[in-house]
Coordinates of C-alpha atoms in Angstrom, one line a residue:
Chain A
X1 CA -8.8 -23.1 79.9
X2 CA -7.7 -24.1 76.5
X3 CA -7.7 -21.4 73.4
X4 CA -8.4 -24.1 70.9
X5 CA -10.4 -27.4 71.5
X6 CA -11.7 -30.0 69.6
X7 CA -14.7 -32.1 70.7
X8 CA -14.8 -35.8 68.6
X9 CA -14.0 -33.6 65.1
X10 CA -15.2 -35.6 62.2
X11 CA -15.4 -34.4 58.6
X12 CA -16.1 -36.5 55.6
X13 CA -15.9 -34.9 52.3
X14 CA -18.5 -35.4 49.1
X15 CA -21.0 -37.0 51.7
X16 CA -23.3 -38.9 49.9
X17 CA -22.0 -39.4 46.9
X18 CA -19.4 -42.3 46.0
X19 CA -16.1 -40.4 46.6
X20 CA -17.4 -40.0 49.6
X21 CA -14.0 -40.1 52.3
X22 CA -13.5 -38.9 55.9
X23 CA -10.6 -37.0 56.5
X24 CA -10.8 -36.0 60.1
X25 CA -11.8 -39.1 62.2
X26 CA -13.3 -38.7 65.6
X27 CA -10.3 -35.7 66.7
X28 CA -10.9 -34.6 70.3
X29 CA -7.4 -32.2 71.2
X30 CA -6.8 -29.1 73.3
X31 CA -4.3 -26.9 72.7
X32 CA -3.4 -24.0 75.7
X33 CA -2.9 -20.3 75.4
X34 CA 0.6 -19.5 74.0
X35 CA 2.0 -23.1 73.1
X36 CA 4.0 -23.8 70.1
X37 CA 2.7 -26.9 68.5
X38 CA 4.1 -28.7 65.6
X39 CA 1.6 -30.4 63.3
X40 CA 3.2 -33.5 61.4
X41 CA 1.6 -36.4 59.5
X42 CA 2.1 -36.9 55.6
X43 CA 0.0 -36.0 53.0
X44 CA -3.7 -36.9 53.0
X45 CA -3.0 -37.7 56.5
X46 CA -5.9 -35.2 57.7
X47 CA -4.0 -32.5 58.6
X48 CA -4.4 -29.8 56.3
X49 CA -8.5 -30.8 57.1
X50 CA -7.8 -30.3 61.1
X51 CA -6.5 -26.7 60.7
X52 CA -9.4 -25.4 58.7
X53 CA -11.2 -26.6 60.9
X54 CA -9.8 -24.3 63.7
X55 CA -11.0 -20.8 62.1
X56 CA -14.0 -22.0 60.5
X57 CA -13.0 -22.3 57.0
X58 CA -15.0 -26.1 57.2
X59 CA -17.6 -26.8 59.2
X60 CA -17.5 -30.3 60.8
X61 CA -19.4 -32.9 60.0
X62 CA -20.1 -33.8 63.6
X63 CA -18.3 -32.8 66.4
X64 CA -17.0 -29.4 67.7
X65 CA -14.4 -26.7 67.5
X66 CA -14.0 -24.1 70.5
X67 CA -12.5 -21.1 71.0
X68 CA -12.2 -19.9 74.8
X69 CA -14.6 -22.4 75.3
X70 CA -17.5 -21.0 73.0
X71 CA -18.5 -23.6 70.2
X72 CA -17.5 -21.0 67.1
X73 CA -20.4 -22.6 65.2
X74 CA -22.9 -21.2 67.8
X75 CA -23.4 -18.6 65.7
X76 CA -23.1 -18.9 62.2
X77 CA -23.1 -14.9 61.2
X78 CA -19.8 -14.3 63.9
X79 CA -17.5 -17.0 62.0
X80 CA -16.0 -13.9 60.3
X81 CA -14.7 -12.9 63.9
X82 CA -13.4 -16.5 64.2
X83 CA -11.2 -15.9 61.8
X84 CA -9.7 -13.0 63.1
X85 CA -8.8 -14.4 66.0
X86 CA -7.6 -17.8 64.5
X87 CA -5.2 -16.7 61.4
X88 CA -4.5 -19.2 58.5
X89 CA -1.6 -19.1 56.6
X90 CA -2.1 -21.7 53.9
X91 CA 0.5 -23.6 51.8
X92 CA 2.4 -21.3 49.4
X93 CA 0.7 -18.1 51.0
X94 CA 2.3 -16.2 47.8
X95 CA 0.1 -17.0 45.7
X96 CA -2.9 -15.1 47.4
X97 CA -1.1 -11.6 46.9
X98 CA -2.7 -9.5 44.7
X99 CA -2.4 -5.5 45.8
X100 CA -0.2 -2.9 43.9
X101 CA 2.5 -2.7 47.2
X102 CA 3.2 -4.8 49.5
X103 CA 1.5 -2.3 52.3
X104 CA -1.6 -3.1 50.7
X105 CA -1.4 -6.4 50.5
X106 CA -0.5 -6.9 54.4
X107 CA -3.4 -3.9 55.2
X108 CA -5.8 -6.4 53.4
X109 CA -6.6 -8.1 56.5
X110 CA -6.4 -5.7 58.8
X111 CA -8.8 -3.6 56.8
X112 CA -11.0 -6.4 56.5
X113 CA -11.4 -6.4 60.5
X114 CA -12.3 -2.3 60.2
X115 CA -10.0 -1.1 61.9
X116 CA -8.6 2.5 61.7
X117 CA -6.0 4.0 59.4
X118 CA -3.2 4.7 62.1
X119 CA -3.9 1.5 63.8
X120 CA -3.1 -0.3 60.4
X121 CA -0.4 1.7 59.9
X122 CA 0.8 0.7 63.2
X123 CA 0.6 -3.1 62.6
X124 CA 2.1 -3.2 59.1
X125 CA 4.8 -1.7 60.2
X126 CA 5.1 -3.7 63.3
X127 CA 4.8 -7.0 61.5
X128 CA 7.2 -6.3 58.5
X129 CA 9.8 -5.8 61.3
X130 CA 9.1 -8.7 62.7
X131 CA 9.1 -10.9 59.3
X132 CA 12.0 -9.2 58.5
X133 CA 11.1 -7.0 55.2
X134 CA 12.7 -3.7 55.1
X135 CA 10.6 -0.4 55.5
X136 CA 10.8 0.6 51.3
X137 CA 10.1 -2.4 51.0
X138 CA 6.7 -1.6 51.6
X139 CA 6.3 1.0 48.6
X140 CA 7.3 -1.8 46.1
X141 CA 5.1 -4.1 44.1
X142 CA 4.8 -7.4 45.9
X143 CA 4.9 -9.1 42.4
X144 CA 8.8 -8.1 41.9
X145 CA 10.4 -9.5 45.2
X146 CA 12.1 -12.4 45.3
X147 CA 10.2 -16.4 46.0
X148 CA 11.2 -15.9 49.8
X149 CA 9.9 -12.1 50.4
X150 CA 6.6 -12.8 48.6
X151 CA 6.3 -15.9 51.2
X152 CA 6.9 -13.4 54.1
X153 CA 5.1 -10.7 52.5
X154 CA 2.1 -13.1 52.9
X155 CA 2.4 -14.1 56.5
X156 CA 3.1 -10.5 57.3
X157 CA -1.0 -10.2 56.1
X158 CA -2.2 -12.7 58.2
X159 CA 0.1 -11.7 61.6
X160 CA -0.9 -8.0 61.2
X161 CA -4.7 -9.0 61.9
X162 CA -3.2 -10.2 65.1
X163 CA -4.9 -13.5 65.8
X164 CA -4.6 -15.1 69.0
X165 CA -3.7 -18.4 67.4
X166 CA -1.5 -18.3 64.4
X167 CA -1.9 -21.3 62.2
X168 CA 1.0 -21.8 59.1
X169 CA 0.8 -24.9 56.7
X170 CA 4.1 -25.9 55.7
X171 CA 5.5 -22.0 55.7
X172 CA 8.8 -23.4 54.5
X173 CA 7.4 -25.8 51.5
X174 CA 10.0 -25.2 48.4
X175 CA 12.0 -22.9 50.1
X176 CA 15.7 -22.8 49.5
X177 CA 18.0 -23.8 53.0
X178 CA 18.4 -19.7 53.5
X179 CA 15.2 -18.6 53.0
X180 CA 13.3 -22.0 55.2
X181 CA 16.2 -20.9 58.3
X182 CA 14.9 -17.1 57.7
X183 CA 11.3 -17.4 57.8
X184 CA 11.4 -20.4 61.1
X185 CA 13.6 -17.6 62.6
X186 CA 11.3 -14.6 62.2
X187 CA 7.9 -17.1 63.6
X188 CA 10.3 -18.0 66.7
X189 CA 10.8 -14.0 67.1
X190 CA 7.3 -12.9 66.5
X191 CA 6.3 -16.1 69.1
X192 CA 8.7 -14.6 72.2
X193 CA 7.5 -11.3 71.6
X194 CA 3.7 -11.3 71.1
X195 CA 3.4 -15.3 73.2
X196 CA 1.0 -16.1 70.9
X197 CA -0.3 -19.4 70.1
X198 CA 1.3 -20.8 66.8
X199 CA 0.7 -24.0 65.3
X200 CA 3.2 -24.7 62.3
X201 CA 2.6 -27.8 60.1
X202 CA 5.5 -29.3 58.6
X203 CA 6.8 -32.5 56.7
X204 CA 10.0 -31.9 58.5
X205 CA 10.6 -33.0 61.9
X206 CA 13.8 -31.2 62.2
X207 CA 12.1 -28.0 61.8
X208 CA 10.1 -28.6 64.2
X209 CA 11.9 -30.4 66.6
X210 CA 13.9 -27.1 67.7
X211 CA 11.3 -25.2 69.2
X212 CA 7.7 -26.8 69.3
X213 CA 6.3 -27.3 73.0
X214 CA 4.0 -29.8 71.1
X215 CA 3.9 -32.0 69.0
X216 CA 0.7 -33.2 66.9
X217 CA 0.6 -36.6 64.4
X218 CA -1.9 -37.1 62.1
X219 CA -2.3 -40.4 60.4
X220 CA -5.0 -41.9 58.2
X221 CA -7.4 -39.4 59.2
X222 CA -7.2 -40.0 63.1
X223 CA -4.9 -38.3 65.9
X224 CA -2.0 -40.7 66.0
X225 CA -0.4 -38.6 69.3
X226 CA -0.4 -34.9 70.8
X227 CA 2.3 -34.7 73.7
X228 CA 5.1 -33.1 74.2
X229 CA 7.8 -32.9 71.8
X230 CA 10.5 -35.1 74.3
X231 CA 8.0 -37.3 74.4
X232 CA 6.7 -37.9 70.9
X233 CA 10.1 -38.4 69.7
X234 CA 10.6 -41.1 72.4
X235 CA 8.1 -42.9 69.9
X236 CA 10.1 -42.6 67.2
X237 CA 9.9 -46.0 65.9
X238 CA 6.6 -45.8 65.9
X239 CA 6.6 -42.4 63.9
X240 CA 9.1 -43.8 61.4
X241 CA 6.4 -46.7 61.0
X242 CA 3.4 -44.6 60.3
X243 CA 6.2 -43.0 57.5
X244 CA 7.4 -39.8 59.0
X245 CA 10.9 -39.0 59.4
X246 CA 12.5 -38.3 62.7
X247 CA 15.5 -36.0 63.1
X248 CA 18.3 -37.6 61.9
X249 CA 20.1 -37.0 65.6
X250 CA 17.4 -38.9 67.0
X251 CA 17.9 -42.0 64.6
X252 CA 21.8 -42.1 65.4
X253 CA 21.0 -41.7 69.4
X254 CA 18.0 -44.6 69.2
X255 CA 20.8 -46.4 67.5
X256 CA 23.3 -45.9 69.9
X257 CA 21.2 -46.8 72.4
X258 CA 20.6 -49.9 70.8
X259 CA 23.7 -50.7 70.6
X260 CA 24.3 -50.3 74.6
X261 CA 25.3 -46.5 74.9
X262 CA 21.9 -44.9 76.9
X263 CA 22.0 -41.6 77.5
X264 CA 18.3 -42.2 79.2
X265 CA 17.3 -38.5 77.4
X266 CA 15.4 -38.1 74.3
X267 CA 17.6 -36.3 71.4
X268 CA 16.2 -34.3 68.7
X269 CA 18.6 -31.4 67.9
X270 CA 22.5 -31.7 67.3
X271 CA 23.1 -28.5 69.6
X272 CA 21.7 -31.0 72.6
X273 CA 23.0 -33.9 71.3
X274 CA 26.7 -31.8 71.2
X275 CA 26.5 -31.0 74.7
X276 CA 25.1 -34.4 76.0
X277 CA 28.0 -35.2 74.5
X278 CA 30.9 -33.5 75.8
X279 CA 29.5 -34.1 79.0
X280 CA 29.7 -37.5 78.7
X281 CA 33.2 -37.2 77.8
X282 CA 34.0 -34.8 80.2
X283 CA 32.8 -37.4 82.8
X284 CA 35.3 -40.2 81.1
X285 CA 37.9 -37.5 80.9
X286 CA 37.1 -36.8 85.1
X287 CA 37.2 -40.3 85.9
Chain B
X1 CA -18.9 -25.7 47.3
X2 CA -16.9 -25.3 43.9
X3 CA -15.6 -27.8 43.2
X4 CA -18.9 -29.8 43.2
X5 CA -19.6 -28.2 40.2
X6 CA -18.7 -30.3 36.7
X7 CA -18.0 -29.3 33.6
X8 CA -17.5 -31.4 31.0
X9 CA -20.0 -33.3 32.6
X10 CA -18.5 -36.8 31.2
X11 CA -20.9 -40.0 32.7
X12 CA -18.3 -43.3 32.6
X13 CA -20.0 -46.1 31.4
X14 CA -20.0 -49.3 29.0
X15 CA -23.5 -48.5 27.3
X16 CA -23.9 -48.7 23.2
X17 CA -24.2 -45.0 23.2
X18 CA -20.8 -44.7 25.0
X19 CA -19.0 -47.1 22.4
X20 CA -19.9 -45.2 19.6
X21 CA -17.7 -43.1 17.9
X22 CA -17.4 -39.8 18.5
X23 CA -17.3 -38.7 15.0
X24 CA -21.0 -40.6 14.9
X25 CA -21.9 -39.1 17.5
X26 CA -21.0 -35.5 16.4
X27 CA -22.7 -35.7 13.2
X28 CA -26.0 -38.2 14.5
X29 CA -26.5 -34.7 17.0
X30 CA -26.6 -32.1 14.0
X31 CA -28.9 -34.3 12.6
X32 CA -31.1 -34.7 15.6
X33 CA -31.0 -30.8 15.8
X34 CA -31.8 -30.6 12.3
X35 CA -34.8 -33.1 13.2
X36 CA -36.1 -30.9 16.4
X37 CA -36.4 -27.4 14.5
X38 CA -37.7 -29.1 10.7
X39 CA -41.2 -30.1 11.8
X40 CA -43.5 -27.5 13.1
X41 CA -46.1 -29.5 15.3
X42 CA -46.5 -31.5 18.3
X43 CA -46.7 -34.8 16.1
X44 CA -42.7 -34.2 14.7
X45 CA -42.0 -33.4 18.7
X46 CA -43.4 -36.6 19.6
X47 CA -41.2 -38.8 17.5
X48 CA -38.1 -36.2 18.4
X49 CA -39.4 -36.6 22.1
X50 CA -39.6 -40.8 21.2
X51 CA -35.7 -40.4 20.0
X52 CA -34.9 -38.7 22.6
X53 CA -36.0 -40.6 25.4
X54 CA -35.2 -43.7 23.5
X55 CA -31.4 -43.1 23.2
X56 CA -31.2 -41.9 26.8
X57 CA -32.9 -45.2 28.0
X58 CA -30.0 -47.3 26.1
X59 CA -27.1 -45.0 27.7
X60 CA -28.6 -46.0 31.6
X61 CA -28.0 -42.9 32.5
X62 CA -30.7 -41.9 35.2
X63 CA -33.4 -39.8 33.8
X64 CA -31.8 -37.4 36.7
X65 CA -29.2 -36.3 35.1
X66 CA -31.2 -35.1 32.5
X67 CA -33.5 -32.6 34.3
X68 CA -30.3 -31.5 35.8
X69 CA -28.7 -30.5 32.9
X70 CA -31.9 -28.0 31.9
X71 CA -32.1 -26.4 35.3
X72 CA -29.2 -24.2 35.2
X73 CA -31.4 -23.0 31.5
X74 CA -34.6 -22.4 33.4
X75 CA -34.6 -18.7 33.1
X76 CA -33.6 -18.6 29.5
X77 CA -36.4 -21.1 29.3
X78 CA -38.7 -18.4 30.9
X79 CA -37.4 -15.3 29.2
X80 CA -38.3 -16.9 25.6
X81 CA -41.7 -18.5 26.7
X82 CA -42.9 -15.2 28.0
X83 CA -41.9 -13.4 25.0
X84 CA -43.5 -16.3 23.0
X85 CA -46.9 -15.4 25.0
X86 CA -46.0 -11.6 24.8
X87 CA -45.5 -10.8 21.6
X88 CA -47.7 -13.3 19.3
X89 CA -50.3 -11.1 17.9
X90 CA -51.9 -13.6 16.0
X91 CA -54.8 -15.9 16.6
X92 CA -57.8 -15.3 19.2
X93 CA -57.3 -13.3 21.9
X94 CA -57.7 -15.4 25.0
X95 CA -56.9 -12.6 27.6
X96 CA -56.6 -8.6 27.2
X97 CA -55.4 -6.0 29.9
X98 CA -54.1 -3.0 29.2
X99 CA -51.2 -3.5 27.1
X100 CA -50.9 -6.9 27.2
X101 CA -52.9 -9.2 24.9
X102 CA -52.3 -13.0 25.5
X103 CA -53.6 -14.7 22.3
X104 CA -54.1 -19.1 22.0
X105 CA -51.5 -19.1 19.6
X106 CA -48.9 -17.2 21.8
X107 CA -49.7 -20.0 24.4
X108 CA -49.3 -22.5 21.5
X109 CA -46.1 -21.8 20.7
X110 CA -44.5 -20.9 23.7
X111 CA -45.3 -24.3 25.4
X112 CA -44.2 -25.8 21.8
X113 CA -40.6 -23.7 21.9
X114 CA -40.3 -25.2 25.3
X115 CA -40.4 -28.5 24.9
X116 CA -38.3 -28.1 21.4
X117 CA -35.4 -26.5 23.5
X118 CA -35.4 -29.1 27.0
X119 CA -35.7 -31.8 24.0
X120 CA -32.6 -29.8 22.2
X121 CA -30.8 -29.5 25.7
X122 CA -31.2 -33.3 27.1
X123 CA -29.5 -34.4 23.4
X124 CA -26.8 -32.5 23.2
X125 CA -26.3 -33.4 26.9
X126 CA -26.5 -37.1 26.0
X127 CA -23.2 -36.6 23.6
X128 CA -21.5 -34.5 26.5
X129 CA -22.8 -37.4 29.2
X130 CA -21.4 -40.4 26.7
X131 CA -18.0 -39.0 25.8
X132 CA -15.3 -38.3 27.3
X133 CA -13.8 -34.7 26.7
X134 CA -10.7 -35.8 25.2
X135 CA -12.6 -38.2 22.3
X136 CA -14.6 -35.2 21.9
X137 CA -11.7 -32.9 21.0
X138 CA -10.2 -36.0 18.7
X139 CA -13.2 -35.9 16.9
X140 CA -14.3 -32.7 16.1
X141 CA -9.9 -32.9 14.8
X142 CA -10.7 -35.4 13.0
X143 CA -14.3 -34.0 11.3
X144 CA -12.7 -31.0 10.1
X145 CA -9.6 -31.9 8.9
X146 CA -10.9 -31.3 5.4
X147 CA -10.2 -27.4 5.9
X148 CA -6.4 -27.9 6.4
X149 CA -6.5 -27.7 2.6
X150 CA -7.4 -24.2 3.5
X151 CA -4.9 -23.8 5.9
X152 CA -6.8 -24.3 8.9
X153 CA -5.5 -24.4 11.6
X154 CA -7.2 -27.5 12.7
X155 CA -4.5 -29.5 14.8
X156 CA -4.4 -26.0 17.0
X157 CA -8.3 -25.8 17.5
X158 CA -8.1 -29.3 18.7
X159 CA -5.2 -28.9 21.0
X160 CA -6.2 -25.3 22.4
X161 CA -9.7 -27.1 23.3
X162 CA -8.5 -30.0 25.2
X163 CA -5.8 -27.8 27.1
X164 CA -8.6 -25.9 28.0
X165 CA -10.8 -28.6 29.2
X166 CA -7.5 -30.1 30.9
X167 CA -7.2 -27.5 32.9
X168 CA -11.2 -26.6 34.3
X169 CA -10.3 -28.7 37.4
X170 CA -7.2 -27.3 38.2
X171 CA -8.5 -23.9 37.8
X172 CA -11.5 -24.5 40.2
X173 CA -9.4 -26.2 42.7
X174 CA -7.2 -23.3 42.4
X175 CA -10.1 -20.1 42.7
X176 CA -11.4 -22.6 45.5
X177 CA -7.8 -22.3 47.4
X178 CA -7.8 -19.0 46.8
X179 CA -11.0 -18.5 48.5
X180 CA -10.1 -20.0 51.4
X181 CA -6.9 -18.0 51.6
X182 CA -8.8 -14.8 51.2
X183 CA -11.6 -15.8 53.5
X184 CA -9.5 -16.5 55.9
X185 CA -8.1 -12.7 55.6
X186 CA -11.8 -11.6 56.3
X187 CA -12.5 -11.1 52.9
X188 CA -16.8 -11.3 52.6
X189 CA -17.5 -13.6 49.9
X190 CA -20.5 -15.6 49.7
X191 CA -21.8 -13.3 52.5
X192 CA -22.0 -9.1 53.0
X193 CA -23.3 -6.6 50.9
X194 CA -23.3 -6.7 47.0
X195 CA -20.6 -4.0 46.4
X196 CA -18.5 -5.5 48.7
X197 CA -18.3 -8.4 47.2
X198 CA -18.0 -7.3 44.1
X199 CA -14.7 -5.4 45.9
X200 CA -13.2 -8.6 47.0
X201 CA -13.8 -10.4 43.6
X202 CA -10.8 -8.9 42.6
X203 CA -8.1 -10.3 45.6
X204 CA -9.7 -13.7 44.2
X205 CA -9.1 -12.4 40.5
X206 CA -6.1 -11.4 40.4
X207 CA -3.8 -14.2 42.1
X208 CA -6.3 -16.7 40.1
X209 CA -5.0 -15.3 36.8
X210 CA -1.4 -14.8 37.7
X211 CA -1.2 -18.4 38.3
X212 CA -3.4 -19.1 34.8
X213 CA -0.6 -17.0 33.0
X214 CA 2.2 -19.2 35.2
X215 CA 0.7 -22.7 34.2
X216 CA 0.4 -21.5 31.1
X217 CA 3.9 -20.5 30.6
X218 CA 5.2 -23.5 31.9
X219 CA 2.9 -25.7 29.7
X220 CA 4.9 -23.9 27.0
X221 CA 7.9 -24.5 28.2
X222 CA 7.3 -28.3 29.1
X223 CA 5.7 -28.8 25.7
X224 CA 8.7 -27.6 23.9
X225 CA 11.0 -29.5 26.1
X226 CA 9.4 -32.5 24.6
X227 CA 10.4 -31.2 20.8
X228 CA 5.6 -30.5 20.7
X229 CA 5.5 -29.3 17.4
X230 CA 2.1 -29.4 15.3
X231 CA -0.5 -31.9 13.7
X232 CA 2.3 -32.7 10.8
X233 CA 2.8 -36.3 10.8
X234 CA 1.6 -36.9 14.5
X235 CA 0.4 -40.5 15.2
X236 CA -2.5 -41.2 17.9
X237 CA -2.7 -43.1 21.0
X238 CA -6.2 -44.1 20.4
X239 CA -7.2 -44.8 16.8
X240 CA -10.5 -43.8 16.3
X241 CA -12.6 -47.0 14.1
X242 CA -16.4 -46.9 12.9
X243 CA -17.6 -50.1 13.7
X244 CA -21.3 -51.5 12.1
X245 CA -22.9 -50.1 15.1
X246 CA -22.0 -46.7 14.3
X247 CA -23.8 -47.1 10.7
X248 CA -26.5 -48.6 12.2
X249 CA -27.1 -45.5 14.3
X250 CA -27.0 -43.0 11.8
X251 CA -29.0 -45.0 9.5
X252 CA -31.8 -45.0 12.6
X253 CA -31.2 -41.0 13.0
X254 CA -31.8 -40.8 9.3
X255 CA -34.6 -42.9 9.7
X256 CA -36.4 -40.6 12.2
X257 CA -35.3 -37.3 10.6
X258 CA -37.1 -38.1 7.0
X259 CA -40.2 -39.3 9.3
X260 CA -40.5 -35.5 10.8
X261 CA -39.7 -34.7 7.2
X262 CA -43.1 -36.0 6.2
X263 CA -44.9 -35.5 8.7
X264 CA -43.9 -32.0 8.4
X265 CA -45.7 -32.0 5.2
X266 CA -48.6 -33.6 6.0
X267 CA -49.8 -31.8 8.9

């Protein structure tokens, strides 16, 4: 059974009233237990709308959201338990720290879900290792770290509530080249450890492209495609057309292959495309 | 949700009342307070009330948005009827238990402060409805510019106030995405106990004013980058012009205030 589901998701903002707009169009998805999706489509495309959807943060306009199955509006006083199990990390996280030390700050959740003193202990210790933030970190004021630690101080707060499904919105918006390769490192760790579900959202197809299962376009307020990633980028005209970039790698191989050199295999990352490659030049070479 | 809520409460339009100028405008509503709190009787309110009601009609604004505007005031509206009732000691005693002593002139004026202050509230709401923020803060410049001789700092005032209504929106976009972000932490706020809500008010207060003290430092910063320095020989983008219209409507106002003048005085 799928974690997540949508059922025809619709959501219209300022109803009634003339700015009225519908952000989410008729969305139906499903997205299984421990998949890595990648959530693209550019801005005002709906998808920012979609993920708030998923722990309850917006109620739909029509249509349903399920967790395990259960419609989470069923009951209207348990949404706090939603969110729990479906953690949000929103665009620039940073800006929602506000405790003395950075222990507080990632214990905010977890003492939000009551839980007891060693058992928060336990999993703000646990998920600063797996972010990556040193243990004195922890004694410090959050407000003197550096753009990137705040950033990861931030998710640490949501993964130490442990949620099932682990949603980030553009975790590597303004980042420098370091700091974006740092934080996409630590989600892929914390993903093969716990094999949790994550979605990340992200402007970037490259970022993605590495290690998503899934992949999920939004455009104009309607799913454009959910498949998997070899297959979405086997669309990749049409994703350049809706305006999203693809991986540069896959431009250069949809060209070659336009120009007569098939591979018959879908490219998005240059490690791939590198051995594709020399194999196809160790085959030359052989003949 | 928050961010239906407006401040500022500007109502586009093309109406006569919206192409006055602000300056007008400013000065025609101290005189139509000046009119409201003069007479003493019902007869004064009725022409107020007749002013009132006729200026609204020519804006086309829907009667609506008026009776909006004095709900958010209905308790104050209460507190200072009831104390009206309360504490008038003069006139016949209609009604007597206990301590309390409910006399017809208590009723009297209550029901008269009443209407003087939802009259009071749907004007000034008319100027707020009919100009833009912005015009509004070019104006009241403009009005007091006579106290630079005293070294005012008028240019200031102005700018402070329309930095300040510049940035209402962003801010309530702002405490609305930090909402989310701390709801989505399980932090209880529009639902759970008192105190604990209270408790989380702060993880919204906090971040919320770092980022007013950011914005505002980089407002600095940008206006210096473009050489911002004071009112000293600054030109305007908009030129503010009185227009025949503008003396027509004063001239109207004045109209109406010397008639609650004497009718003050003859009643």
């Amino acid at each position: 059974m799928a974690i997540l589901e949508t059922q025809e998701l619709t959501y219209t903002y300022s109803m009634g009233t003339p700015f009225e707009k519908t952000a989410v169009d008729h969305v139906s998805l499903k997205i299984e237990e421990g998949e890595m999706v990648g959530v693209m489509g550019h801005t005002g495309s709906g998808k920012s709308t979609l993920i708030q959807h998923f722990n309850g943060l917006l109620k739909p306009t029509s249509g349903k959201v399920l967790l395990d199955g259960k419609d989470i509006w069923a009951d209207k006083n348990r949404i706090r338990d939603v969110r729990f199990k479906v953690g949000l990390v929103f665009q620039y996280p940073e800006y929602q720290i506000f405790e003395e030390t950075v222990y507080k700050d990632i214990a905010f959740g977890p003492k939000n879900m009551g839980l007891d003193e060693a058992e928060i202990k336990r999993r703000v210790h646990e998920t600063a290792r797996d972010i990556g933030l040193s243990e004195e970190l922890l004694e410090r004021s959050p407000f003197e770290l550096s753009g990137g630690q705040k950033r990861r101080v931030a998710i640490a707060g949501v993964m130490a509530m442990e949620p099932r499904v682990l949603i980030l919105d553009e975790p590597t918006a303004g980042l420098d080249p370091a700091g974006r390769d740092k934080i996409l490192e630590h989600i892929k760790r914390y993903h093969e450890r716990t094999k949790n579900t994550i979605l990340i959202v992200s402007h970037s197809m490259e970022d993605i492209a590495s290690f998503a299962d899934k992949i999920l376009v939004m455009s104009k307020a309607k799913l454009f495609c959910y498949d998997e990633t070899v297959k979405v980028f086997a669309r990749a005209e049409e994703i350049s057309r809706i305006g999203l970039d693809v991986p540069q790698i896959t431009r250069v191989f949809g060209e070659l292959k336009h120009r007569g050199l098939d591979f018959g295999k879908e490219v998005f990352t240059v490690g791939y495309a590198r051995d594709l490659l020399l194999r196809k030049l160790g085959e030359r070479e052989g003949r | 949700m928050l961010r239906d809520i407006t401040i500022g409460q500007y109502f586009p339009g093309n109406s006569i009342i919206h192409r006055l100028d602000p300056r007008f405008k400013i000065v025609i509503t101290i005189l139509y307070i000046v009119m409201l709190f003069t007479g003493s009787s019902y007869i004064c309110l009725a022409v107020g009330a007749v002013y009132t009601f006729g200026a609204i009609l020519l804006s086309r604004i829907p009667l609506k948005m008026f009776f909006k505007s004095v709900k958010p005031l209905f308790i104050f509206l209460m507190i200072t009827a009831l104390i009206n009732l309360l504490f008038m000691s003069r006139g016949n005693v209609l009604f007597h238990w206990k301590f309390i002593k409910i006399t017809d002139e208590g009723v009297n004026t209550s029901v008269f402060m009443v209407i003087r202050i939802v009259l009071l509230i749907m004007g000034s709401s008319l100027l707020t409805y009919t100009t833009s923020p912005i015009t509004l803060t070019d104006a009241i410049e403009r009005l007091l510019s006579p106290l630079r001789k005293i070294k005012f700092p008028v240019h200031e005032l102005a700018m402070m106030m329309s930095i300040a209504l510049r940035f209402i929106p962003t801010l309530i976009e702002e405490t609305d995405k930090i909402m989310s972000a701390q709801k989505a932490r399980g932090a209880e706020i529009d639902t759970g106990s008192f105190t604990t809500r209270a408790k989380n008010l702060i993880s919204i207060l906090v971040p919320l004013f770092i980022s007013a003290f950011r914005r505002a430092d980089e407002l600095a910063t940008a206006m210096e980058c473009r050489c911002y320095h004071g009112g000293e020989g600054r030109t305007r983008l908009r030129q503010l012009k009185s227009a025949p219209r503008d003396y027509i409507a004063l001239g109207i106002t004045i109209l109406f205030l010397a008639a609650v003048i004497v009718l003050s005085r003859l009643f």
